[in-house]
PDB file of C-alpha atoms in Angstrom:
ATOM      1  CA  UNK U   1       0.000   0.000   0.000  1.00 55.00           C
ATOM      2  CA  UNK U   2       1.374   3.501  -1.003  1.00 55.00           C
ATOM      3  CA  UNK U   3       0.947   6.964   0.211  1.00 66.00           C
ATOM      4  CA  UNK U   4       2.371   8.982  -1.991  1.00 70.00           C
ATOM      5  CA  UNK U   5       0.327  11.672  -1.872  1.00 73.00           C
ATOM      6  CA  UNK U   6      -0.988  11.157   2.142  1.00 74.00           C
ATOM      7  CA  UNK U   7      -2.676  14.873   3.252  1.00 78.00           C
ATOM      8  CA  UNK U   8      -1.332  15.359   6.935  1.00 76.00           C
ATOM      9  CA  UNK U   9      -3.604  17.893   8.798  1.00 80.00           C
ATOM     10  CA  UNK U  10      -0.804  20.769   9.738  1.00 79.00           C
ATOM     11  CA  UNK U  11      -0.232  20.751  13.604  1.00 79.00           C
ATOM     12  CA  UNK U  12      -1.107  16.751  13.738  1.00 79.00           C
ATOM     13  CA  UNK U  13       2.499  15.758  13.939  1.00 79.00           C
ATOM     14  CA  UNK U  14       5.046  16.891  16.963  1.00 81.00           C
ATOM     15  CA  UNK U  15       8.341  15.157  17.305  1.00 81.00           C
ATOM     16  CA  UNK U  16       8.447  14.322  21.045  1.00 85.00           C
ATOM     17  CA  UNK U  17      12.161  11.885  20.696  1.00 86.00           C
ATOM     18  CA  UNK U  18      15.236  11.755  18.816  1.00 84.00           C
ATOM     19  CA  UNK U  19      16.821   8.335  17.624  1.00 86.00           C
ATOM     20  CA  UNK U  20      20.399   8.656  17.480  1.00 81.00           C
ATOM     21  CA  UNK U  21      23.579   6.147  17.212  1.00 83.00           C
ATOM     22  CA  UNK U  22      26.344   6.399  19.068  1.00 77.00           C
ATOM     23  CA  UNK U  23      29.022   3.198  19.476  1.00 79.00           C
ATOM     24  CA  UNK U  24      27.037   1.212  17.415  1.00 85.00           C
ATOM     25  CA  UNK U  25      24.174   1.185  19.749  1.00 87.00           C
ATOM     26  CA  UNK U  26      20.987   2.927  18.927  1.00 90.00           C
ATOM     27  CA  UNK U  27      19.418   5.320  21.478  1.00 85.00           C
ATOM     28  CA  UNK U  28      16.170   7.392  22.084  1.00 87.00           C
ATOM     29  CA  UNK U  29      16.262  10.516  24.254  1.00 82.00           C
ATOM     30  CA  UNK U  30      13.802  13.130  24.639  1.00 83.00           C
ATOM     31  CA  UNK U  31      13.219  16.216  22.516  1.00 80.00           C
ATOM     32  CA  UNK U  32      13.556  18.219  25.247  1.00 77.00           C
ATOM     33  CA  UNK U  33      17.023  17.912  25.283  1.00 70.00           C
ATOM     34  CA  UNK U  34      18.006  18.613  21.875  1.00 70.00           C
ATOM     35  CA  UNK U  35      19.943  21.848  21.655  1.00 68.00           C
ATOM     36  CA  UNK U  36      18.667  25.568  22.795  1.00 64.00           C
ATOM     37  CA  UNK U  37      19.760  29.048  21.349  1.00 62.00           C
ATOM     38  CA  UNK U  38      21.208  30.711  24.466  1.00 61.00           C
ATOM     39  CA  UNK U  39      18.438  33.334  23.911  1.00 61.00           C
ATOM     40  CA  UNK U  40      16.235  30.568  25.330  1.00 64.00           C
ATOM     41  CA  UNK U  41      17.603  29.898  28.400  1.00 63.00           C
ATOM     42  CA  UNK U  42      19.850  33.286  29.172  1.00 64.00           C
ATOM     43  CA  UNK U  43      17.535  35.765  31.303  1.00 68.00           C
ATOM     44  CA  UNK U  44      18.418  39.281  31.073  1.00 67.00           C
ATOM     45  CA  UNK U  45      17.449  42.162  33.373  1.00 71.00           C
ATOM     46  CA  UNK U  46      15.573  44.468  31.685  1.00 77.00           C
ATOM     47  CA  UNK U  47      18.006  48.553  32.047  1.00 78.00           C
ATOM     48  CA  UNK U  48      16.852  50.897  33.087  1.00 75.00           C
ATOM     49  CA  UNK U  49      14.587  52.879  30.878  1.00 76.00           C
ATOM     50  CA  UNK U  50      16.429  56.047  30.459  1.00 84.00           C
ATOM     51  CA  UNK U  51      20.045  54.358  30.286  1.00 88.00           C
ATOM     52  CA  UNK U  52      21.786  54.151  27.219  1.00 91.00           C
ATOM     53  CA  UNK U  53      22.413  50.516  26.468  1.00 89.00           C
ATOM     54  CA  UNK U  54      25.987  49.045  25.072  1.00 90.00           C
ATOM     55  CA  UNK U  55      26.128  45.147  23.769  1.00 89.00           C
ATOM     56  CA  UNK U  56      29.828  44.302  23.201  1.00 90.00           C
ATOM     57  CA  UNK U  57      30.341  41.102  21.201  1.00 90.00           C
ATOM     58  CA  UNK U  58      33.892  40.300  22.375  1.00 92.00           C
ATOM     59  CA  UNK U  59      36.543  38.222  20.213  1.00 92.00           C
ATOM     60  CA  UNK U  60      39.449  36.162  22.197  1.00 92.00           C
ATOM     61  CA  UNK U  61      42.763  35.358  19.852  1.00 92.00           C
ATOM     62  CA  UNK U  62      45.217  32.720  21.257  1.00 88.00           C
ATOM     63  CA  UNK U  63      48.930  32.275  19.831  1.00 85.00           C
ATOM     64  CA  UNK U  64      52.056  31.088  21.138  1.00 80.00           C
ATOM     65  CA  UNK U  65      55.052  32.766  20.421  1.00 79.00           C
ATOM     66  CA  UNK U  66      59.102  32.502  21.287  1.00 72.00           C
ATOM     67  CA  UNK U  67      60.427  34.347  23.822  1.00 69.00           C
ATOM     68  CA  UNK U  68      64.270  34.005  22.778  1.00 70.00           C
ATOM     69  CA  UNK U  69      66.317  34.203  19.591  1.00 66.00           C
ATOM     70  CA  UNK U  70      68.057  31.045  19.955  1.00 64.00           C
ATOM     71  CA  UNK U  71      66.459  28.479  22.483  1.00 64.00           C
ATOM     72  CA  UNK U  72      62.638  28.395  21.822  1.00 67.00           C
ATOM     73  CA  UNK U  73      60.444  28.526  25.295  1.00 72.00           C
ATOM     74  CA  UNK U  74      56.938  29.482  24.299  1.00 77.00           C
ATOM     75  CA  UNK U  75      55.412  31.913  25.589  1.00 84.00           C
ATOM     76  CA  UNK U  76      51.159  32.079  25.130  1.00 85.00           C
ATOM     77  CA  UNK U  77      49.326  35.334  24.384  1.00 88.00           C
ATOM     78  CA  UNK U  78      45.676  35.883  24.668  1.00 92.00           C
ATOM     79  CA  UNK U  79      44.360  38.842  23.271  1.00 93.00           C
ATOM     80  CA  UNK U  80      40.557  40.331  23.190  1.00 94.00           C
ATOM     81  CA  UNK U  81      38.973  42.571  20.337  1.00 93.00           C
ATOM     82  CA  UNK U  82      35.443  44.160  20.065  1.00 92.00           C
ATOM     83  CA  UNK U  83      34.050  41.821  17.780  1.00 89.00           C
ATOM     84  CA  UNK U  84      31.024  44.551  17.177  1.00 89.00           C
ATOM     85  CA  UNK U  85      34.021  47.034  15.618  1.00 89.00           C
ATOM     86  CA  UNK U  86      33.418  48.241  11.839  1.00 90.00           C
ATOM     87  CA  UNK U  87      36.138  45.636  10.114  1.00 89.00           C
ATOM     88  CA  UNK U  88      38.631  48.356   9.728  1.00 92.00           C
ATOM     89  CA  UNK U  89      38.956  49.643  13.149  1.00 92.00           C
ATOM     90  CA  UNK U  90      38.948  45.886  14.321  1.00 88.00           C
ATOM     91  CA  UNK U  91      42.374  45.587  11.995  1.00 88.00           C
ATOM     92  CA  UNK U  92      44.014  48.314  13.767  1.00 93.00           C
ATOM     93  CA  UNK U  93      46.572  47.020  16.622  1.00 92.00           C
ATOM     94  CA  UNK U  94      45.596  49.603  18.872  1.00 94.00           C
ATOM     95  CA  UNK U  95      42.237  47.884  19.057  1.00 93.00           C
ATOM     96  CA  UNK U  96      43.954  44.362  19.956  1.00 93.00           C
ATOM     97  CA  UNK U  97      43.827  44.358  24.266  1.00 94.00           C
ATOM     98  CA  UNK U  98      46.624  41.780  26.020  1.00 94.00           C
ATOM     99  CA  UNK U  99      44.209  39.641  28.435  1.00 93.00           C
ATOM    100  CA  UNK U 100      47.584  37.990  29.724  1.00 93.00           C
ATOM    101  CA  UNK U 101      50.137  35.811  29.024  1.00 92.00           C
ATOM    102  CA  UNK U 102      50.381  32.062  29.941  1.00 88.00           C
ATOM    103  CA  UNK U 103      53.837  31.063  30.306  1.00 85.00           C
ATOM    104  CA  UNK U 104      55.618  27.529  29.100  1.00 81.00           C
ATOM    105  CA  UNK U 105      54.136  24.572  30.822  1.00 81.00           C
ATOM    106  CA  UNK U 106      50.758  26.848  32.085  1.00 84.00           C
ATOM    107  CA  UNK U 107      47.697  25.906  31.369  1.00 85.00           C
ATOM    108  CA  UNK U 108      44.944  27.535  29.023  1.00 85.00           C
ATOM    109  CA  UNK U 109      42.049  26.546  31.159  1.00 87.00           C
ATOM    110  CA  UNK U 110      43.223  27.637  34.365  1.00 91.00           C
ATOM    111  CA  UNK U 111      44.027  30.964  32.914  1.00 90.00           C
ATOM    112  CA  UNK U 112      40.456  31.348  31.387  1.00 90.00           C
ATOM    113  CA  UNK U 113      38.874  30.926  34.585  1.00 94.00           C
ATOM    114  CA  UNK U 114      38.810  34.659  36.355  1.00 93.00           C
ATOM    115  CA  UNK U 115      37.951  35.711  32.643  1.00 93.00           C
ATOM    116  CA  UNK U 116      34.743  33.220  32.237  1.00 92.00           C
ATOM    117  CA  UNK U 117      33.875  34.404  35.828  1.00 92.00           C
ATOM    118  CA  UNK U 118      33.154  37.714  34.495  1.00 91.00           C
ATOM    119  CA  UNK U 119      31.945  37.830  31.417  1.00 92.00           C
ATOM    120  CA  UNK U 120      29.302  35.324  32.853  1.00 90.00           C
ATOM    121  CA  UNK U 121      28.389  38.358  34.716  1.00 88.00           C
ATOM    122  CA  UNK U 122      28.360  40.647  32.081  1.00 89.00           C
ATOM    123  CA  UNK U 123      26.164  38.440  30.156  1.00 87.00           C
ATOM    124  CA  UNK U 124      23.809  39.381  32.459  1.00 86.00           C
ATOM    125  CA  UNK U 125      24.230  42.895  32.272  1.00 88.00           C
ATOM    126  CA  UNK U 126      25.532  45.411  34.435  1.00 89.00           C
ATOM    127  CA  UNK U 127      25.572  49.619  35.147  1.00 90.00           C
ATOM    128  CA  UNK U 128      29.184  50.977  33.976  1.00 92.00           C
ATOM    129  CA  UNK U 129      30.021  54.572  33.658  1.00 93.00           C
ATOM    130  CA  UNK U 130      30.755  55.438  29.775  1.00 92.00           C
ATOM    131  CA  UNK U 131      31.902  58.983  29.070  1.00 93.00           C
ATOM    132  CA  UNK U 132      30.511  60.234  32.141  1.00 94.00           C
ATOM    133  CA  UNK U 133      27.242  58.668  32.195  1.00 92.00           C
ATOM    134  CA  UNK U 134      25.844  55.632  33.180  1.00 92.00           C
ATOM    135  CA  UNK U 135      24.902  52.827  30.716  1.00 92.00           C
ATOM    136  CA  UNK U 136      23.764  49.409  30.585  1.00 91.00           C
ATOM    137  CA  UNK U 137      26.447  47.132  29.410  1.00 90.00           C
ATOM    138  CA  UNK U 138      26.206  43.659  28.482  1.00 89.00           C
ATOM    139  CA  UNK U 139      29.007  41.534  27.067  1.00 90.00           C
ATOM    140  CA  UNK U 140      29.691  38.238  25.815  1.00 89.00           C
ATOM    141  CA  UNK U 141      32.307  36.069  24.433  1.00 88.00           C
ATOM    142  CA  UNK U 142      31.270  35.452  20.827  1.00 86.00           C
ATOM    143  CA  UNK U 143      34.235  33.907  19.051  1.00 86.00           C
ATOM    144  CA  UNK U 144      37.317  32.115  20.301  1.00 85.00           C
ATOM    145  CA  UNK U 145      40.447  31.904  17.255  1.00 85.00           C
ATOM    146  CA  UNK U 146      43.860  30.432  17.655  1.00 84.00           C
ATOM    147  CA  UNK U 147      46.994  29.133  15.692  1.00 78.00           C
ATOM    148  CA  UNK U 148      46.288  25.602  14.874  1.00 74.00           C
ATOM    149  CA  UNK U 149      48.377  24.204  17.830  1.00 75.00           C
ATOM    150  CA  UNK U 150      46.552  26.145  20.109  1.00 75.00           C
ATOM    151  CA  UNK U 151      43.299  25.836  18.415  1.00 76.00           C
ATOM    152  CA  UNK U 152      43.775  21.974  18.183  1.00 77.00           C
ATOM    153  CA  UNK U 153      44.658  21.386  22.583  1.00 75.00           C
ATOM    154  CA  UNK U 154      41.724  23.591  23.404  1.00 75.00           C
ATOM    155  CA  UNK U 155      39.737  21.269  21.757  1.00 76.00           C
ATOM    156  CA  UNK U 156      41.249  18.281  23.075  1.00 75.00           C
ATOM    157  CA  UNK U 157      42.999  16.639  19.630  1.00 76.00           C
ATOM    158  CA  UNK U 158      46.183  15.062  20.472  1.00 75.00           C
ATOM    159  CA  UNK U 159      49.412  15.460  19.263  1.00 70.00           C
ATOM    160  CA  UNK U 160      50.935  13.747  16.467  1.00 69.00           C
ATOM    161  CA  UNK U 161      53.657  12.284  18.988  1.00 69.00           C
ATOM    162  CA  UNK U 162      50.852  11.123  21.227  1.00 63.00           C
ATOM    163  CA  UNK U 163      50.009   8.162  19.327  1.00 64.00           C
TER     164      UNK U 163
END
């Protein structure tokens, strides 16, 4: 029996589970739990009506450089940019800010955390002073870009020696 051209009353279907396979084992979890926008779960205090209100999409650059001519000891810089910047400004070095350094043998995580701290309360929102007058700012960390070293252990891919 075919239904090629079956009529399904709009609104009659809703997809309440999601079969998925993972290790060659098929699984069934709720739709519930598929993946939310943060703009679903994020709750923002609402300014105050007569502030001016600032939303700073911020950019964080990672790179490890040498620190001397002729033995190599690495040396990682993390940088932050205003990711909201017209592209031209954003090229400009004097728009590039040094978050801090990690030095050889530290670890990227560990750094991060006093900057995750706050920018999970900036997401939030928060009364700063801007050119004399107080505004509602709200920040967040919108892109993450490193060298491909870099890029590759923040995401957990080992190293071609690791095998």
């Amino acid at each position: 029996m075919t239904y090629k051209h079956q009529i399904i009353p709009e609104g009659s279907l809703r997809i309440t589970e999601i079969i998925y396979k993972c290790n060659d084992r098929w699984h069934v979890r709720d739709a519930k739990l598929s993946y939310q926008h943060p703009s679903d779960y994020i709750s923002v205090r609402n300014p105050p009506s007569s502030m001016p209100v600032y939303k700073l999409f911020l950019d964080l650059y990672y790179d490890d450089f040498g620190t001397f001519r002729n033995v190599y000891h690495s040396l990682g810089g993390v940088y932050i940019q205003f990711g909201n910047m017209p592209t031209h400004q954003r090229k400009l070095i004097k728009n590039h800010f040094v978050l801090g350094f990690i030095p050889f043998g530290g670890n990227f995580n560990e750094f991060m955390v006093p900057f995750v701290s706050e920018i999970k309360k900036f997401e939030k929102g928060k009364i700063m002073t801007v050119q004399g007058q107080d505004a509602w700012v709200i920040a967040g960390l919108g892109l993450v870009t490193a060298d491909l070293p870099q890029g590759n252990d923040m995401a957990g891919v080992l190293r071609y020696f690791s095998i």
